[in-house]
Amino acid sequence: MQDKQPQPIATRPIFDTDLEPITLTSENIFDEAIFSYVKISDCTFDHDKADRITFKQAIFQKVIFSEVVFRRVDLMNVRFQNCDLSNADFSEAILHRVEFINCKLIGINLSEATMRDVTFENCNGQYALFSYGNFKQVSFLQCQLDSADFKNCVLTKVEFPDSNLRQAQFNFTKLKGIDFTSCDIEGLGANIDDVNGAVVNAIQAVSLAGLLGLIVRD
């Protein structure tokens, strides 16, 4: 009998009704606009800007967010699937039961975001900005997060199974209880106090020895 795979700690979005396919244009996107029970597919948002825009009960499929600035965006029960959000500015966002599946998130700005029950699955988040975020029950599943910025974050029940965290920066972020044993953490940046209580394997412990001022010899 095969061992059962552990379930991700983040709760997935809940869609309790049929969603209406719609087409959004720049004319529809403005500050504090609200979109609910919608499905948006195969389109591009090009340099659109809006402050405090809200999406609830929404699915985005194959959508490109090109140089989009949605500061303080509010997302609840939202799925992004096969989308490109590279370099999008979602700073100070609020995300509650949101999932990103097979998405390109290179350089996305999610700094100062508040996340509750958020899943990133098989996403490319190289150089993504998560600094000063507050995360609770957030899963990064098989993600590319090399050189991502997690500095000054509060992480509660956050997991990174099978993710690439090479050169990721966690300075001033407490990592106690976070299991990195299935991750690549070569070159991970953190302060001595930050790594106290983190869960690593023997090889990873050697790579982290430099943070403790240790010299490892064969």
PDB file of C-alpha atoms in Angstrom:
ATOM      1  CA  MET A   1       0.000   0.000   0.000  1.00  0.00           C
ATOM      2  CA  GLN A   2       1.380   3.387  -0.991  1.00  0.00           C
ATOM      3  CA  ASP A   3       1.669   6.086   1.622  1.00  0.00           C
ATOM      4  CA  LYS A   4      -0.956   8.767   1.281  1.00  0.00           C
ATOM      5  CA  GLN A   5       0.427  12.120   0.229  1.00  0.00           C
ATOM      6  CA  PRO A   6      -0.048  14.834   2.851  1.00  0.00           C
ATOM      7  CA  GLN A   7      -2.776  17.299   2.042  1.00  0.00           C
ATOM      8  CA  PRO A   8      -1.774  20.934   1.428  1.00  0.00           C
ATOM      9  CA  ILE A   9      -2.467  23.118   4.421  1.00  0.00           C
ATOM     10  CA  ALA A  10      -4.270  25.824   2.421  1.00  0.00           C
ATOM     11  CA  THR A  11      -8.002  25.553   1.777  1.00  0.00           C
ATOM     12  CA  ARG A  12      -8.845  25.766  -1.922  1.00  0.00           C
ATOM     13  CA  PRO A  13     -11.315  28.314  -3.335  1.00  0.00           C
ATOM     14  CA  ILE A  14     -14.995  27.506  -2.987  1.00  0.00           C
ATOM     15  CA  PHE A  15     -17.227  28.203  -5.990  1.00  0.00           C
ATOM     16  CA  ASP A  16     -20.846  27.888  -4.918  1.00  0.00           C
ATOM     17  CA  THR A  17     -22.620  28.851  -8.138  1.00  0.00           C
ATOM     18  CA  ASP A  18     -22.121  28.888 -11.899  1.00  0.00           C
ATOM     19  CA  LEU A  19     -19.784  31.617 -13.089  1.00  0.00           C
ATOM     20  CA  GLU A  20     -20.697  33.915 -15.963  1.00  0.00           C
ATOM     21  CA  PRO A  21     -18.146  34.218 -18.789  1.00  0.00           C
ATOM     22  CA  ILE A  22     -17.396  37.893 -19.350  1.00  0.00           C
ATOM     23  CA  THR A  23     -14.969  40.046 -21.325  1.00  0.00           C
ATOM     24  CA  LEU A  24     -13.190  42.842 -19.500  1.00  0.00           C
ATOM     25  CA  THR A  25     -11.827  45.908 -21.274  1.00  0.00           C
ATOM     26  CA  SER A  26      -9.943  48.918 -19.985  1.00  0.00           C
ATOM     27  CA  GLU A  27     -13.251  50.791 -19.757  1.00  0.00           C
ATOM     28  CA  ASN A  28     -14.498  48.258 -17.196  1.00  0.00           C
ATOM     29  CA  ILE A  29     -11.421  48.526 -15.000  1.00  0.00           C
ATOM     30  CA  PHE A  30     -11.354  51.437 -12.572  1.00  0.00           C
ATOM     31  CA  ASP A  31     -10.703  52.144  -8.895  1.00  0.00           C
ATOM     32  CA  GLU A  32     -12.881  50.155  -6.466  1.00  0.00           C
ATOM     33  CA  ALA A  33     -14.647  48.221  -9.242  1.00  0.00           C
ATOM     34  CA  ILE A  34     -16.219  44.940  -8.059  1.00  0.00           C
ATOM     35  CA  PHE A  35     -16.569  41.764 -10.126  1.00  0.00           C
ATOM     36  CA  SER A  36     -18.364  38.701  -8.733  1.00  0.00           C
ATOM     37  CA  TYR A  37     -19.284  35.233 -10.058  1.00  0.00           C
ATOM     38  CA  VAL A  38     -17.331  35.668 -13.299  1.00  0.00           C
ATOM     39  CA  LYS A  39     -15.057  33.635 -15.553  1.00  0.00           C
ATOM     40  CA  ILE A  40     -12.465  35.467 -17.631  1.00  0.00           C
ATOM     41  CA  SER A  41     -10.533  33.571 -20.310  1.00  0.00           C
ATOM     42  CA  ASP A  42      -8.050  34.029 -23.160  1.00  0.00           C
ATOM     43  CA  CYS A  43      -7.494  37.772 -22.918  1.00  0.00           C
ATOM     44  CA  THR A  44      -4.828  40.332 -22.059  1.00  0.00           C
ATOM     45  CA  PHE A  45      -4.880  43.172 -19.545  1.00  0.00           C
ATOM     46  CA  ASP A  46      -2.352  45.625 -20.989  1.00  0.00           C
ATOM     47  CA  HIS A  47      -0.976  48.316 -18.643  1.00  0.00           C
ATOM     48  CA  ASP A  48      -4.313  48.580 -16.848  1.00  0.00           C
ATOM     49  CA  LYS A  49      -4.313  50.341 -13.485  1.00  0.00           C
ATOM     50  CA  ALA A  50      -6.871  50.260 -10.682  1.00  0.00           C
ATOM     51  CA  ASP A  51      -6.716  50.729  -6.928  1.00  0.00           C
ATOM     52  CA  ARG A  52      -8.725  48.500  -4.563  1.00  0.00           C
ATOM     53  CA  ILE A  53     -10.375  46.537  -7.361  1.00  0.00           C
ATOM     54  CA  THR A  54     -12.250  43.446  -6.106  1.00  0.00           C
ATOM     55  CA  PHE A  55     -12.766  39.977  -7.580  1.00  0.00           C
ATOM     56  CA  LYS A  56     -14.945  37.462  -5.708  1.00  0.00           C
ATOM     57  CA  GLN A  57     -15.943  34.020  -6.961  1.00  0.00           C
ATOM     58  CA  ALA A  58     -13.843  34.406 -10.120  1.00  0.00           C
ATOM     59  CA  ILE A  59     -11.773  32.200 -12.408  1.00  0.00           C
ATOM     60  CA  PHE A  60      -9.043  33.504 -14.719  1.00  0.00           C
ATOM     61  CA  GLN A  61      -7.877  31.078 -17.431  1.00  0.00           C
ATOM     62  CA  LYS A  62      -5.064  31.818 -19.888  1.00  0.00           C
ATOM     63  CA  VAL A  63      -5.120  35.510 -19.037  1.00  0.00           C
ATOM     64  CA  ILE A  64      -2.058  37.736 -19.488  1.00  0.00           C
ATOM     65  CA  PHE A  65      -1.586  40.582 -17.009  1.00  0.00           C
ATOM     66  CA  SER A  66       0.904  42.769 -18.909  1.00  0.00           C
ATOM     67  CA  GLU A  67       2.420  45.518 -16.735  1.00  0.00           C
ATOM     68  CA  VAL A  68      -0.820  45.632 -14.728  1.00  0.00           C
ATOM     69  CA  VAL A  69      -0.988  47.720 -11.537  1.00  0.00           C
ATOM     70  CA  PHE A  70      -3.749  46.483  -9.221  1.00  0.00           C
ATOM     71  CA  ARG A  71      -2.549  47.815  -5.874  1.00  0.00           C
ATOM     72  CA  ARG A  72      -4.619  46.752  -2.855  1.00  0.00           C
ATOM     73  CA  VAL A  73      -6.579  44.309  -5.008  1.00  0.00           C
ATOM     74  CA  ASP A  74      -9.044  42.197  -2.991  1.00  0.00           C
ATOM     75  CA  LEU A  75      -9.322  38.556  -4.102  1.00  0.00           C
ATOM     76  CA  MET A  76     -11.688  36.045  -2.479  1.00  0.00           C
ATOM     77  CA  ASN A  77     -12.412  32.568  -3.847  1.00  0.00           C
ATOM     78  CA  VAL A  78     -10.389  33.177  -7.002  1.00  0.00           C
ATOM     79  CA  ARG A  79      -8.473  30.798  -9.272  1.00  0.00           C
ATOM     80  CA  PHE A  80      -5.735  31.788 -11.724  1.00  0.00           C
ATOM     81  CA  GLN A  81      -4.972  28.923 -14.111  1.00  0.00           C
ATOM     82  CA  ASN A  82      -2.321  29.011 -16.855  1.00  0.00           C
ATOM     83  CA  CYS A  83      -2.057  32.786 -16.480  1.00  0.00           C
ATOM     84  CA  ASP A  84       0.928  35.108 -16.911  1.00  0.00           C
ATOM     85  CA  LEU A  85       1.218  37.674 -14.113  1.00  0.00           C
ATOM     86  CA  SER A  86       4.910  38.425 -14.579  1.00  0.00           C
ATOM     87  CA  ASN A  87       5.862  41.875 -13.247  1.00  0.00           C
ATOM     88  CA  ALA A  88       2.263  42.632 -12.263  1.00  0.00           C
ATOM     89  CA  ASP A  89       1.928  44.940  -9.250  1.00  0.00           C
ATOM     90  CA  PHE A  90      -0.436  43.424  -6.678  1.00  0.00           C
ATOM     91  CA  SER A  91       1.245  45.116  -3.721  1.00  0.00           C
ATOM     92  CA  GLU A  92      -0.789  45.378  -0.494  1.00  0.00           C
ATOM     93  CA  ALA A  93      -3.247  42.829  -1.894  1.00  0.00           C
ATOM     94  CA  ILE A  94      -5.679  40.831   0.232  1.00  0.00           C
ATOM     95  CA  LEU A  95      -6.014  37.193  -0.847  1.00  0.00           C
ATOM     96  CA  HIS A  96      -8.469  34.792   0.806  1.00  0.00           C
ATOM     97  CA  ARG A  97      -8.899  31.287  -0.627  1.00  0.00           C
ATOM     98  CA  VAL A  98      -6.987  31.954  -3.831  1.00  0.00           C
ATOM     99  CA  GLU A  99      -5.025  29.543  -6.006  1.00  0.00           C
ATOM    100  CA  PHE A 100      -2.473  30.033  -8.757  1.00  0.00           C
ATOM    101  CA  ILE A 101      -2.091  26.905 -10.906  1.00  0.00           C
ATOM    102  CA  ASN A 102       0.581  26.580 -13.616  1.00  0.00           C
ATOM    103  CA  CYS A 103       1.069  30.339 -13.640  1.00  0.00           C
ATOM    104  CA  LYS A 104       4.022  32.485 -14.659  1.00  0.00           C
ATOM    105  CA  LEU A 105       4.737  34.874 -11.787  1.00  0.00           C
ATOM    106  CA  ILE A 106       8.243  36.074 -12.612  1.00  0.00           C
ATOM    107  CA  GLY A 107       8.896  39.341 -10.796  1.00  0.00           C
ATOM    108  CA  ILE A 108       5.319  39.721  -9.554  1.00  0.00           C
ATOM    109  CA  ASN A 109       4.997  42.289  -6.775  1.00  0.00           C
ATOM    110  CA  LEU A 110       2.998  40.860  -3.866  1.00  0.00           C
ATOM    111  CA  SER A 111       4.842  42.862  -1.236  1.00  0.00           C
ATOM    112  CA  GLU A 112       2.869  43.772   1.897  1.00  0.00           C
ATOM    113  CA  ALA A 113       0.152  41.305   0.874  1.00  0.00           C
ATOM    114  CA  THR A 114      -2.130  39.573   3.352  1.00  0.00           C
ATOM    115  CA  MET A 115      -2.719  35.942   2.390  1.00  0.00           C
ATOM    116  CA  ARG A 116      -5.083  33.459   3.991  1.00  0.00           C
ATOM    117  CA  ASP A 117      -5.535  29.974   2.486  1.00  0.00           C
ATOM    118  CA  VAL A 118      -3.574  30.618  -0.701  1.00  0.00           C
ATOM    119  CA  THR A 119      -2.084  27.931  -2.950  1.00  0.00           C
ATOM    120  CA  PHE A 120       0.663  28.348  -5.542  1.00  0.00           C
ATOM    121  CA  GLU A 121       0.952  25.116  -7.532  1.00  0.00           C
ATOM    122  CA  ASN A 122       3.581  24.446 -10.194  1.00  0.00           C
ATOM    123  CA  CYS A 123       4.231  28.170 -10.659  1.00  0.00           C
ATOM    124  CA  ASN A 124       7.330  30.028 -11.807  1.00  0.00           C
ATOM    125  CA  GLY A 125       7.845  32.767  -9.227  1.00  0.00           C
ATOM    126  CA  GLN A 126      11.476  33.626  -9.870  1.00  0.00           C
ATOM    127  CA  TYR A 127      12.356  37.082  -8.512  1.00  0.00           C
ATOM    128  CA  ALA A 128       8.848  37.460  -7.049  1.00  0.00           C
ATOM    129  CA  LEU A 129       8.446  40.043  -4.284  1.00  0.00           C
ATOM    130  CA  PHE A 130       6.659  38.818  -1.147  1.00  0.00           C
ATOM    131  CA  SER A 131       8.455  41.071   1.338  1.00  0.00           C
ATOM    132  CA  TYR A 132       6.578  42.422   4.367  1.00  0.00           C
ATOM    133  CA  GLY A 133       3.749  39.962   3.697  1.00  0.00           C
ATOM    134  CA  ASN A 134       1.548  38.286   6.290  1.00  0.00           C
ATOM    135  CA  PHE A 135       0.885  34.669   5.299  1.00  0.00           C
ATOM    136  CA  LYS A 136      -1.315  32.124   7.070  1.00  0.00           C
ATOM    137  CA  GLN A 137      -2.010  28.673   5.634  1.00  0.00           C
ATOM    138  CA  VAL A 138      -0.164  29.243   2.370  1.00  0.00           C
ATOM    139  CA  SER A 139       1.135  26.396   0.182  1.00  0.00           C
ATOM    140  CA  PHE A 140       3.864  26.698  -2.444  1.00  0.00           C
ATOM    141  CA  LEU A 141       3.674  23.320  -4.210  1.00  0.00           C
ATOM    142  CA  GLN A 142       6.458  22.427  -6.661  1.00  0.00           C
ATOM    143  CA  CYS A 143       7.217  26.067  -7.420  1.00  0.00           C
ATOM    144  CA  GLN A 144      10.273  27.797  -8.863  1.00  0.00           C
ATOM    145  CA  LEU A 145      11.034  30.513  -6.321  1.00  0.00           C
ATOM    146  CA  ASP A 146      14.727  31.083  -6.901  1.00  0.00           C
ATOM    147  CA  SER A 147      15.799  34.614  -5.974  1.00  0.00           C
ATOM    148  CA  ALA A 148      12.331  35.378  -4.582  1.00  0.00           C
ATOM    149  CA  ASP A 149      12.152  37.970  -1.794  1.00  0.00           C
ATOM    150  CA  PHE A 150      10.469  36.881   1.456  1.00  0.00           C
ATOM    151  CA  LYS A 151      12.200  39.421   3.690  1.00  0.00           C
ATOM    152  CA  ASN A 152      10.373  40.767   6.764  1.00  0.00           C
ATOM    153  CA  CYS A 153       7.418  38.380   6.387  1.00  0.00           C
ATOM    154  CA  VAL A 154       5.205  36.775   9.019  1.00  0.00           C
ATOM    155  CA  LEU A 155       4.747  33.107   8.090  1.00  0.00           C
ATOM    156  CA  THR A 156       2.169  30.967   9.898  1.00  0.00           C
ATOM    157  CA  LYS A 157       1.554  27.436   8.611  1.00  0.00           C
ATOM    158  CA  VAL A 158       3.422  28.006   5.356  1.00  0.00           C
ATOM    159  CA  GLU A 159       4.879  25.140   3.305  1.00  0.00           C
ATOM    160  CA  PHE A 160       7.210  24.792   0.307  1.00  0.00           C
ATOM    161  CA  PRO A 161       7.159  21.082  -0.680  1.00  0.00           C
ATOM    162  CA  ASP A 162       9.424  20.231  -3.634  1.00  0.00           C
ATOM    163  CA  SER A 163      10.074  23.895  -4.407  1.00  0.00           C
ATOM    164  CA  ASN A 164      13.221  25.603  -5.664  1.00  0.00           C
ATOM    165  CA  LEU A 165      14.335  28.287  -3.206  1.00  0.00           C
ATOM    166  CA  ARG A 166      17.867  28.834  -4.482  1.00  0.00           C
ATOM    167  CA  GLN A 167      19.091  32.318  -3.552  1.00  0.00           C
ATOM    168  CA  ALA A 168      15.685  33.170  -2.040  1.00  0.00           C
ATOM    169  CA  GLN A 169      15.904  35.834   0.659  1.00  0.00           C
ATOM    170  CA  PHE A 170      14.276  35.337   4.076  1.00  0.00           C
ATOM    171  CA  ASN A 171      16.130  37.927   6.145  1.00  0.00           C
ATOM    172  CA  PHE A 172      14.154  39.060   9.210  1.00  0.00           C
ATOM    173  CA  THR A 173      11.545  36.323   8.615  1.00  0.00           C
ATOM    174  CA  LYS A 174      11.189  33.642  11.290  1.00  0.00           C
ATOM    175  CA  LEU A 175      11.432  30.161   9.775  1.00  0.00           C
ATOM    176  CA  LYS A 176      10.716  28.101  12.881  1.00  0.00           C
ATOM    177  CA  GLY A 177       8.780  24.948  12.039  1.00  0.00           C
ATOM    178  CA  ILE A 178       9.013  25.331   8.255  1.00  0.00           C
ATOM    179  CA  ASP A 179      10.081  22.099   6.545  1.00  0.00           C
ATOM    180  CA  PHE A 180      12.630  22.671   3.792  1.00  0.00           C
ATOM    181  CA  THR A 181      13.770  19.044   3.484  1.00  0.00           C
ATOM    182  CA  SER A 182      12.306  18.565  -0.022  1.00  0.00           C
ATOM    183  CA  CYS A 183      13.505  21.972  -1.278  1.00  0.00           C
ATOM    184  CA  ASP A 184      16.626  23.275  -2.968  1.00  0.00           C
ATOM    185  CA  ILE A 185      17.803  26.019  -0.583  1.00  0.00           C
ATOM    186  CA  GLU A 186      21.317  26.540  -1.940  1.00  0.00           C
ATOM    187  CA  GLY A 187      22.327  30.143  -1.275  1.00  0.00           C
ATOM    188  CA  LEU A 188      19.246  30.901   0.811  1.00  0.00           C
ATOM    189  CA  GLY A 189      19.591  34.237   2.580  1.00  0.00           C
ATOM    190  CA  ALA A 190      18.615  34.583   6.227  1.00  0.00           C
ATOM    191  CA  ASN A 191      19.904  35.886   9.531  1.00  0.00           C
ATOM    192  CA  ILE A 192      21.137  33.536  12.256  1.00  0.00           C
ATOM    193  CA  ASP A 193      18.025  34.055  14.361  1.00  0.00           C
ATOM    194  CA  ASP A 194      15.757  33.498  11.357  1.00  0.00           C
ATOM    195  CA  VAL A 195      16.732  29.851  10.787  1.00  0.00           C
ATOM    196  CA  ASN A 196      16.296  28.810  14.420  1.00  0.00           C
ATOM    197  CA  GLY A 197      13.844  25.898  14.443  1.00  0.00           C
ATOM    198  CA  ALA A 198      13.670  25.439  10.659  1.00  0.00           C
ATOM    199  CA  VAL A 199      13.519  21.799   9.532  1.00  0.00           C
ATOM    200  CA  VAL A 200      16.332  20.794   7.159  1.00  0.00           C
ATOM    201  CA  ASN A 201      18.154  17.626   6.149  1.00  0.00           C
ATOM    202  CA  ALA A 202      21.829  16.902   6.783  1.00  0.00           C
ATOM    203  CA  ILE A 203      23.038  18.210   3.419  1.00  0.00           C
ATOM    204  CA  GLN A 204      21.044  21.412   3.819  1.00  0.00           C
ATOM    205  CA  ALA A 205      22.441  21.882   7.314  1.00  0.00           C
ATOM    206  CA  VAL A 206      25.934  21.948   5.832  1.00  0.00           C
ATOM    207  CA  SER A 207      24.916  24.589   3.275  1.00  0.00           C
ATOM    208  CA  LEU A 208      23.417  26.707   6.076  1.00  0.00           C
ATOM    209  CA  ALA A 209      26.502  26.390   8.240  1.00  0.00           C
ATOM    210  CA  GLY A 210      27.893  29.593   6.783  1.00  0.00           C
ATOM    211  CA  LEU A 211      25.018  31.528   8.325  1.00  0.00           C
ATOM    212  CA  LEU A 212      26.188  30.323  11.716  1.00  0.00           C
ATOM    213  CA  GLY A 213      29.788  31.251  11.088  1.00  0.00           C
ATOM    214  CA  LEU A 214      30.856  27.606  10.902  1.00  0.00           C
ATOM    215  CA  ILE A 215      33.603  26.228   8.688  1.00  0.00           C
ATOM    216  CA  VAL A 216      32.790  22.707   7.472  1.00  0.00           C
ATOM    217  CA  ARG A 217      35.711  20.433   6.588  1.00  0.00           C
ATOM    218  CA  ASP A 218      35.698  16.903   5.220  1.00  0.00           C
TER     219      ASP A 218
END
